[in-house]
Coordinates of C-alpha atoms and ligand atoms in Angstrom, one line a residue:
M1 CA 112.7 96.7 64.1
K2 CA 115.1 94.0 64.9
T3 CA 117.2 96.4 67.0
L4 CA 114.1 97.5 68.8
S5 CA 113.2 93.8 69.7
V6 CA 116.7 93.2 71.0
L7 CA 116.5 96.4 73.1
L8 CA 113.1 95.3 74.3
I9 CA 114.4 91.9 75.4
I10 CA 117.4 93.5 77.2
W11 CA 115.0 95.8 78.9
I12 CA 112.5 93.0 79.9
L13 CA 115.1 90.5 81.1
P14 CA 116.4 92.2 84.2
C15 CA 112.7 92.9 85.3
N16 CA 111.9 89.2 85.1
A17 CA 115.1 88.3 86.8
Q18 CA 114.4 90.6 89.7
T19 CA 110.9 89.2 90.3
S20 CA 112.3 85.7 90.4
T21 CA 114.8 86.6 93.1
Y22 CA 112.0 86.7 95.7
L23 CA 112.1 83.3 97.4
P24 CA 110.7 82.0 100.7
A25 CA 113.2 81.2 103.5
D26 CA 112.6 77.4 103.1
P27 CA 115.2 76.2 100.5
Q28 CA 112.8 73.3 99.8
A29 CA 109.7 75.5 99.4
T30 CA 107.1 73.9 97.2
P31 CA 106.3 75.6 93.8
E32 CA 103.0 76.7 95.3
A33 CA 104.7 78.3 98.3
I34 CA 107.2 80.1 96.0
Q35 CA 104.3 81.3 93.9
L36 CA 102.4 82.5 96.9
F37 CA 105.4 84.4 98.2
Q38 CA 106.1 86.0 94.8
R39 CA 102.4 86.8 94.4
L40 CA 102.3 88.5 97.8
M41 CA 105.5 90.4 97.0
E42 CA 103.9 91.8 93.8
L43 CA 100.5 92.5 95.4
Q44 CA 102.3 94.4 98.2
K45 CA 103.3 96.9 95.6
K46 CA 99.8 97.5 94.4
G47 CA 98.0 98.1 97.6
V48 CA 97.1 96.6 101.0
M49 CA 94.9 93.5 101.2
Y50 CA 92.1 93.4 103.8
G51 CA 92.1 90.4 106.1
H52 CA 89.6 89.2 108.7
Q53 CA 90.0 86.6 111.4
D54 CA 87.5 83.7 111.3
D55 CA 85.7 85.5 108.6
L56 CA 84.4 82.3 107.0
M57 CA 83.6 80.4 110.2
Y58 CA 81.1 82.7 112.0
G59 CA 80.0 86.3 112.3
Y60 CA 78.5 88.6 114.7
S61 CA 75.0 87.0 114.5
W62 CA 75.5 83.7 112.6
W63 CA 77.4 80.5 112.9
Y64 CA 79.0 78.5 110.0
E65 CA 76.6 79.3 107.2
K66 CA 77.6 78.3 103.7
D67 CA 79.5 81.1 101.8
R68 CA 78.6 83.6 104.5
S69 CA 81.0 86.4 105.7
D70 CA 80.3 89.5 107.7
I71 CA 82.6 91.4 105.3
K72 CA 80.7 90.0 102.3
D73 CA 77.4 90.9 103.9
L74 CA 78.6 94.5 104.2
T75 CA 80.6 95.0 101.0
G76 CA 79.6 92.3 98.6
D77 CA 83.1 90.9 98.5
Y78 CA 85.2 88.6 100.7
P79 CA 88.3 89.8 102.4
A80 CA 91.5 89.0 100.4
V81 CA 93.0 87.3 103.5
A82 CA 91.2 84.9 105.8
G83 CA 92.5 84.2 109.2
F84 CA 92.1 80.8 111.0
E85 CA 92.9 79.8 114.6
L86 CA 94.2 76.4 115.7
G87 CA 94.4 76.8 119.5
H88 CA 93.5 73.4 121.1
L89 CA 94.4 71.4 118.1
E90 CA 97.5 70.5 120.2
L91 CA 95.2 68.8 122.7
D92 CA 93.6 66.6 120.0
N93 CA 90.3 68.4 120.5
E94 CA 87.7 68.5 117.8
R95 CA 87.0 72.2 118.3
S96 CA 89.3 75.2 118.8
L97 CA 89.4 77.3 121.9
D98 CA 86.8 79.4 120.1
S99 CA 84.5 76.4 119.6
V100 CA 85.2 76.2 115.9
S101 CA 85.4 72.7 114.3
F102 CA 88.8 71.8 112.9
V103 CA 87.1 69.8 110.2
Q104 CA 85.2 72.9 109.1
I105 CA 88.3 75.0 109.3
R106 CA 89.9 72.6 106.8
E107 CA 86.9 72.8 104.5
Q108 CA 87.0 76.6 104.5
I109 CA 90.8 76.7 104.0
K110 CA 90.3 74.5 100.9
G111 CA 87.4 76.5 99.6
F112 CA 89.1 79.8 100.1
H113 CA 92.3 78.6 98.4
Q114 CA 90.2 77.5 95.5
R115 CA 88.9 81.0 95.2
N116 CA 92.4 82.3 95.1
G117 CA 92.2 83.8 98.6
I118 CA 95.2 84.1 101.0
I119 CA 95.2 82.0 104.2
T120 CA 96.8 83.0 107.5
I121 CA 96.9 80.7 110.6
S122 CA 97.4 81.7 114.2
W123 CA 97.9 79.3 117.2
H124 CA 97.0 80.2 120.8
A125 CA 98.5 77.0 122.1
D126 CA 97.8 76.2 125.8
N127 CA 100.5 76.5 128.4
P128 CA 102.2 73.1 128.3
L129 CA 103.7 73.4 131.8
T130 CA 100.5 74.3 133.7
G131 CA 97.8 73.0 131.4
K132 CA 96.1 76.3 131.5
T133 CA 95.6 78.7 128.6
A134 CA 98.0 80.6 126.3
W135 CA 97.5 83.6 128.6
D136 CA 98.7 81.8 131.7
V137 CA 101.9 83.7 132.5
S138 CA 102.4 82.4 136.0
S139 CA 105.8 80.8 135.2
K140 CA 108.8 82.0 133.4
L141 CA 110.0 78.4 132.8
V142 CA 107.5 77.2 130.2
V143 CA 109.6 77.8 127.1
K144 CA 112.7 76.3 128.8
S145 CA 110.6 73.3 129.8
I146 CA 109.7 72.4 126.2
L147 CA 113.1 72.9 124.6
N148 CA 115.7 70.1 124.4
N149 CA 116.2 68.4 127.7
G150 CA 113.2 70.2 129.3
E151 CA 110.7 68.1 131.2
N152 CA 107.9 69.0 128.7
H153 CA 110.0 68.3 125.5
A154 CA 108.3 65.1 124.6
K155 CA 104.8 66.6 125.3
F156 CA 105.6 69.6 123.1
N157 CA 106.8 67.2 120.3
T158 CA 103.4 65.5 120.5
W159 CA 101.7 68.9 120.1
L160 CA 103.9 69.7 117.1
D161 CA 103.1 66.3 115.6
R162 CA 99.4 67.0 115.9
L163 CA 99.9 70.4 114.3
A164 CA 102.0 68.8 111.5
D165 CA 99.4 66.0 110.9
Y166 CA 96.7 68.6 110.5
F167 CA 98.8 70.8 108.2
L168 CA 99.6 67.7 106.1
T169 CA 95.8 67.3 105.4
L170 CA 95.5 70.8 103.9
K171 CA 95.6 69.8 100.3
D172 CA 93.8 71.0 97.1
D173 CA 91.7 68.7 94.9
N174 CA 94.8 67.6 93.1
G175 CA 96.5 66.5 96.3
K176 CA 98.9 69.5 96.3
P177 CA 99.7 71.1 99.7
I178 CA 97.9 74.4 100.1
P179 CA 100.4 77.2 100.8
F180 CA 99.6 79.5 103.7
I181 CA 101.1 82.0 106.2
F182 CA 101.7 80.6 109.7
R183 CA 102.1 83.1 112.6
P184 CA 102.9 81.2 115.8
W185 CA 104.4 82.6 119.0
H186 CA 102.9 86.0 118.2
E187 CA 103.0 89.3 120.0
H188 CA 106.4 88.4 121.5
S189 CA 107.1 92.0 122.6
G190 CA 104.2 91.8 125.0
S191 CA 104.1 89.7 128.1
F192 CA 100.6 88.2 128.0
F193 CA 101.3 84.8 126.5
W194 CA 103.6 82.2 128.0
W195 CA 106.1 82.8 125.2
G196 CA 106.1 86.6 125.8
K197 CA 109.2 88.8 126.2
T198 CA 109.5 88.7 130.0
L199 CA 108.5 85.0 130.2
C200 CA 111.6 83.6 128.5
T201 CA 115.1 84.7 127.5
E202 CA 115.7 86.0 124.0
E203 CA 117.8 82.9 123.2
E204 CA 115.0 80.6 124.4
Y205 CA 112.5 82.4 122.2
I206 CA 114.8 82.2 119.2
Q207 CA 115.2 78.5 119.9
L208 CA 111.5 77.9 120.2
W209 CA 110.9 79.5 116.8
Q210 CA 113.8 77.7 115.1
Y211 CA 112.8 74.4 116.6
T212 CA 109.2 74.8 115.5
V213 CA 110.2 75.6 111.9
K214 CA 112.7 72.8 111.6
Y215 CA 110.3 70.3 113.1
L216 CA 107.6 71.2 110.6
R217 CA 110.0 71.1 107.7
E218 CA 111.3 67.7 108.8
K219 CA 107.7 66.5 108.7
G220 CA 107.8 67.3 105.0
L221 CA 105.9 70.6 105.3
H222 CA 107.4 73.1 102.7
N223 CA 104.2 74.9 101.9
I224 CA 104.4 77.3 104.8
L225 CA 105.4 81.0 104.9
Y226 CA 106.3 82.0 108.4
A227 CA 105.4 85.3 109.9
Y228 CA 107.5 86.8 112.7
N229 CA 105.3 89.0 114.9
T230 CA 105.3 91.5 117.8
D231 CA 102.8 93.6 119.6
R232 CA 103.2 97.4 119.9
V233 CA 106.9 98.4 119.6
L234 CA 108.6 101.8 119.4
T235 CA 112.0 100.9 117.9
L236 CA 113.4 98.5 115.4
E237 CA 115.7 97.1 118.0
E238 CA 112.7 96.3 120.2
Y239 CA 110.9 94.8 117.2
L240 CA 113.8 92.5 116.4
E241 CA 114.5 91.2 119.9
G242 CA 113.9 87.5 119.5
Y243 CA 114.0 87.5 115.7
P244 CA 114.9 83.9 114.7
G245 CA 116.7 84.8 111.5
D246 CA 116.2 85.3 107.8
N247 CA 116.4 81.6 107.2
Y248 CA 113.3 80.9 109.2
I249 CA 111.1 83.9 108.4
D250 CA 109.2 85.1 105.3
M251 CA 107.1 88.0 106.7
L252 CA 107.8 90.7 109.3
S253 CA 104.4 91.4 110.9
L254 CA 103.1 93.7 113.6
D255 CA 100.0 93.7 115.7
M256 CA 98.9 97.1 117.0
Y257 CA 95.5 98.1 118.3
D258 CA 94.3 101.6 118.9
R259 CA 94.5 102.2 122.6
G260 CA 94.7 106.0 122.6
P261 CA 95.5 109.3 120.9
E262 CA 99.1 108.4 120.3
Y263 CA 98.1 105.4 118.2
F264 CA 98.4 106.6 114.6
G265 CA 101.7 108.4 115.3
E266 CA 103.1 105.2 116.8
L267 CA 101.8 103.0 114.0
D268 CA 103.3 105.3 111.4
N269 CA 106.7 105.1 113.2
A270 CA 106.5 101.3 113.6
L271 CA 105.3 100.5 110.1
A272 CA 108.2 102.6 108.7
F273 CA 110.9 100.6 110.4
V274 CA 109.1 97.2 110.0
S275 CA 108.4 97.7 106.3
Y276 CA 111.8 99.2 105.4
S277 CA 113.5 96.3 107.3
A278 CA 111.2 93.8 105.4
Q279 CA 112.2 95.4 102.1
A280 CA 115.9 95.3 102.9
K281 CA 115.6 91.6 103.7
D282 CA 113.3 90.8 100.7
K283 CA 110.6 89.7 103.1
L284 CA 106.9 90.6 103.3
C285 CA 105.4 93.0 105.7
A286 CA 101.9 92.9 107.4
L287 CA 99.8 94.7 110.0
S288 CA 98.6 91.3 111.1
E289 CA 96.2 92.5 113.8
C290 CA 94.7 96.0 114.2
G291 CA 91.5 97.6 115.3
G292 CA 89.9 100.7 116.7
N293 CA 86.9 103.0 116.7
G294 CA 85.9 106.3 115.2
S295 CA 83.8 107.6 112.4
T296 CA 86.7 107.8 109.9
W297 CA 89.0 105.3 111.6
F298 CA 89.4 103.0 108.6
S299 CA 88.9 105.3 105.6
K300 CA 91.0 108.2 106.8
F301 CA 93.4 107.5 109.7
L302 CA 94.3 103.9 109.1
L303 CA 94.6 104.3 105.3
D304 CA 96.6 107.5 105.5
V305 CA 99.3 105.7 107.5
V306 CA 99.2 102.4 105.7
K307 CA 99.4 104.0 102.2
K308 CA 102.8 105.3 103.0
Y309 CA 104.4 101.9 103.2
R310 CA 104.5 98.5 101.5
V311 CA 102.2 96.5 103.6
S312 CA 100.9 93.1 102.3
Y313 CA 97.7 93.1 104.4
L314 CA 96.0 94.5 107.5
L315 CA 93.7 92.2 109.5
N316 CA 90.9 92.8 111.9
W317 CA 90.3 90.2 114.6
R318 CA 87.3 88.1 114.8
N319 CA 83.7 89.2 115.2
T320 CA 82.8 87.2 118.3
Y321 CA 79.5 85.4 117.7
N322 CA 76.9 87.0 119.9
P323 CA 73.3 86.9 118.8
N324 CA 72.2 89.2 121.6
P325 CA 74.9 91.9 121.7
A326 CA 75.1 94.5 124.3
P327 CA 76.2 97.8 122.9
V328 CA 80.0 97.9 123.1
N329 CA 82.3 100.8 122.4
S330 CA 85.8 100.0 123.3
P331 CA 89.0 99.7 121.2
F332 CA 88.8 96.0 121.9
A333 CA 85.4 95.8 120.3
R334 CA 87.3 96.0 117.0
M335 CA 84.3 95.6 114.7
R336 CA 80.9 95.4 116.1
G337 CA 77.7 95.4 114.1
Y338 CA 77.4 97.0 110.8
S339 CA 75.3 100.1 111.3
G340 CA 75.8 103.8 111.4
Q341 CA 79.2 105.4 111.1
F342 CA 81.1 102.2 111.0
K343 CA 79.3 101.0 107.9
A344 CA 79.8 104.2 105.9
D345 CA 83.5 104.4 107.0
F346 CA 84.2 100.8 106.1
L347 CA 82.5 101.1 102.7
K348 CA 84.7 104.1 102.0
F349 CA 87.7 102.1 103.0
Y350 CA 86.5 99.3 100.8
N351 CA 86.0 101.6 97.8
D352 CA 89.5 103.1 98.1
P353 CA 91.7 102.0 95.2
H354 CA 94.5 101.1 97.6
T355 CA 92.5 98.5 99.5
L356 CA 92.4 95.0 98.0
F357 CA 89.6 92.5 98.7
L358 CA 89.1 89.1 97.1
K359 CA 87.9 90.3 93.7
D360 CA 90.9 92.7 93.5
I361 CA 93.5 89.9 93.8
Q362 CA 92.3 87.5 91.1
Ligands
LIG1 C1 91.8 86.5 121.3 C2 90.4 86.7 121.7 C3 90.0 85.3 122.3 C4 90.3 84.2 121.3 C5 91.7 84.2 120.8 C6 91.9 83.2 119.7 O1 92.4 87.7 120.9 O2 89.6 86.9 120.6 O3 88.7 85.4 122.7 O4 90.1 83.0 122.0 O5 91.9 85.5 120.3 O6 91.1 83.4 118.6

């Protein structure tokens, strides 16, 4: 018996030791951030979490109703991952670029954390050089202008101060900082944001990332997991162009929308190199934005591909509030209304043992 116990201990020890080697990039990560990172690493082995942007803020036909969620209306459960957007926080506005109140975002982040949900935050910051939107790509000098010695450096620091001040208010009832995933400077491989691939040099983009992470850490924020992100890419080399380094990043993520028949082949190819690269680096992997149409789009095509790899979550973008919707049927409609084929398909996806919603990750 004694021999058996000893053997058992020897067998158990390395397993525990291996789990604890998963650590976030931040050497000063809070215990809660470490716990979130390790929890995500373990969940990633069990299945793929479902995420939805702005799920708790509004839906297709409602605006900020207590405990409401389009996904819950449809499935009876919340997504496991809730996405929030902070664009225009940098301007000191009360509401985001999507007219969502930052005070209410804070309330929902707190509430969702209490329910053990996973929080991810995006930031479509305005163009600091032109004063126009994140999509203003009229100048290739924006990133350069906010880095050290650039004419917008001080202004950009003010923006980061506002972001940091807001992040510092994200605390639970015991005053502990709520851990979350932050995915700034997203879809770098595309050229539709002022920080996109052809809008700055690779070195400038790396500096932008490193500067942002260091700045937030110096503000005392150690509860953040950082997600590196690109849009559609075809090779690992393309994916990693602009990667700021393992000391800054916790998650390798990819955004890919269905824009044609080649989609699932390309997604399969990209998830293979992104997820294998994440595993080799002991980082997380996510399909941080995706969407498409078709009667078995979720339950068959998407799941068939995603099941092949270790993917922490996949996320659908927001259901734009529109009480009087015109019928829409484009890949950009992502998720519109909950009738007919979409509903049956999504419920099948929901019921698949591989997909994880909020109840599945308790
Ligand atoms: C985009 C669109 C925009 C929105 C932005 C930030 O992809 O949905 O309408 O303002 O995300 O949420």
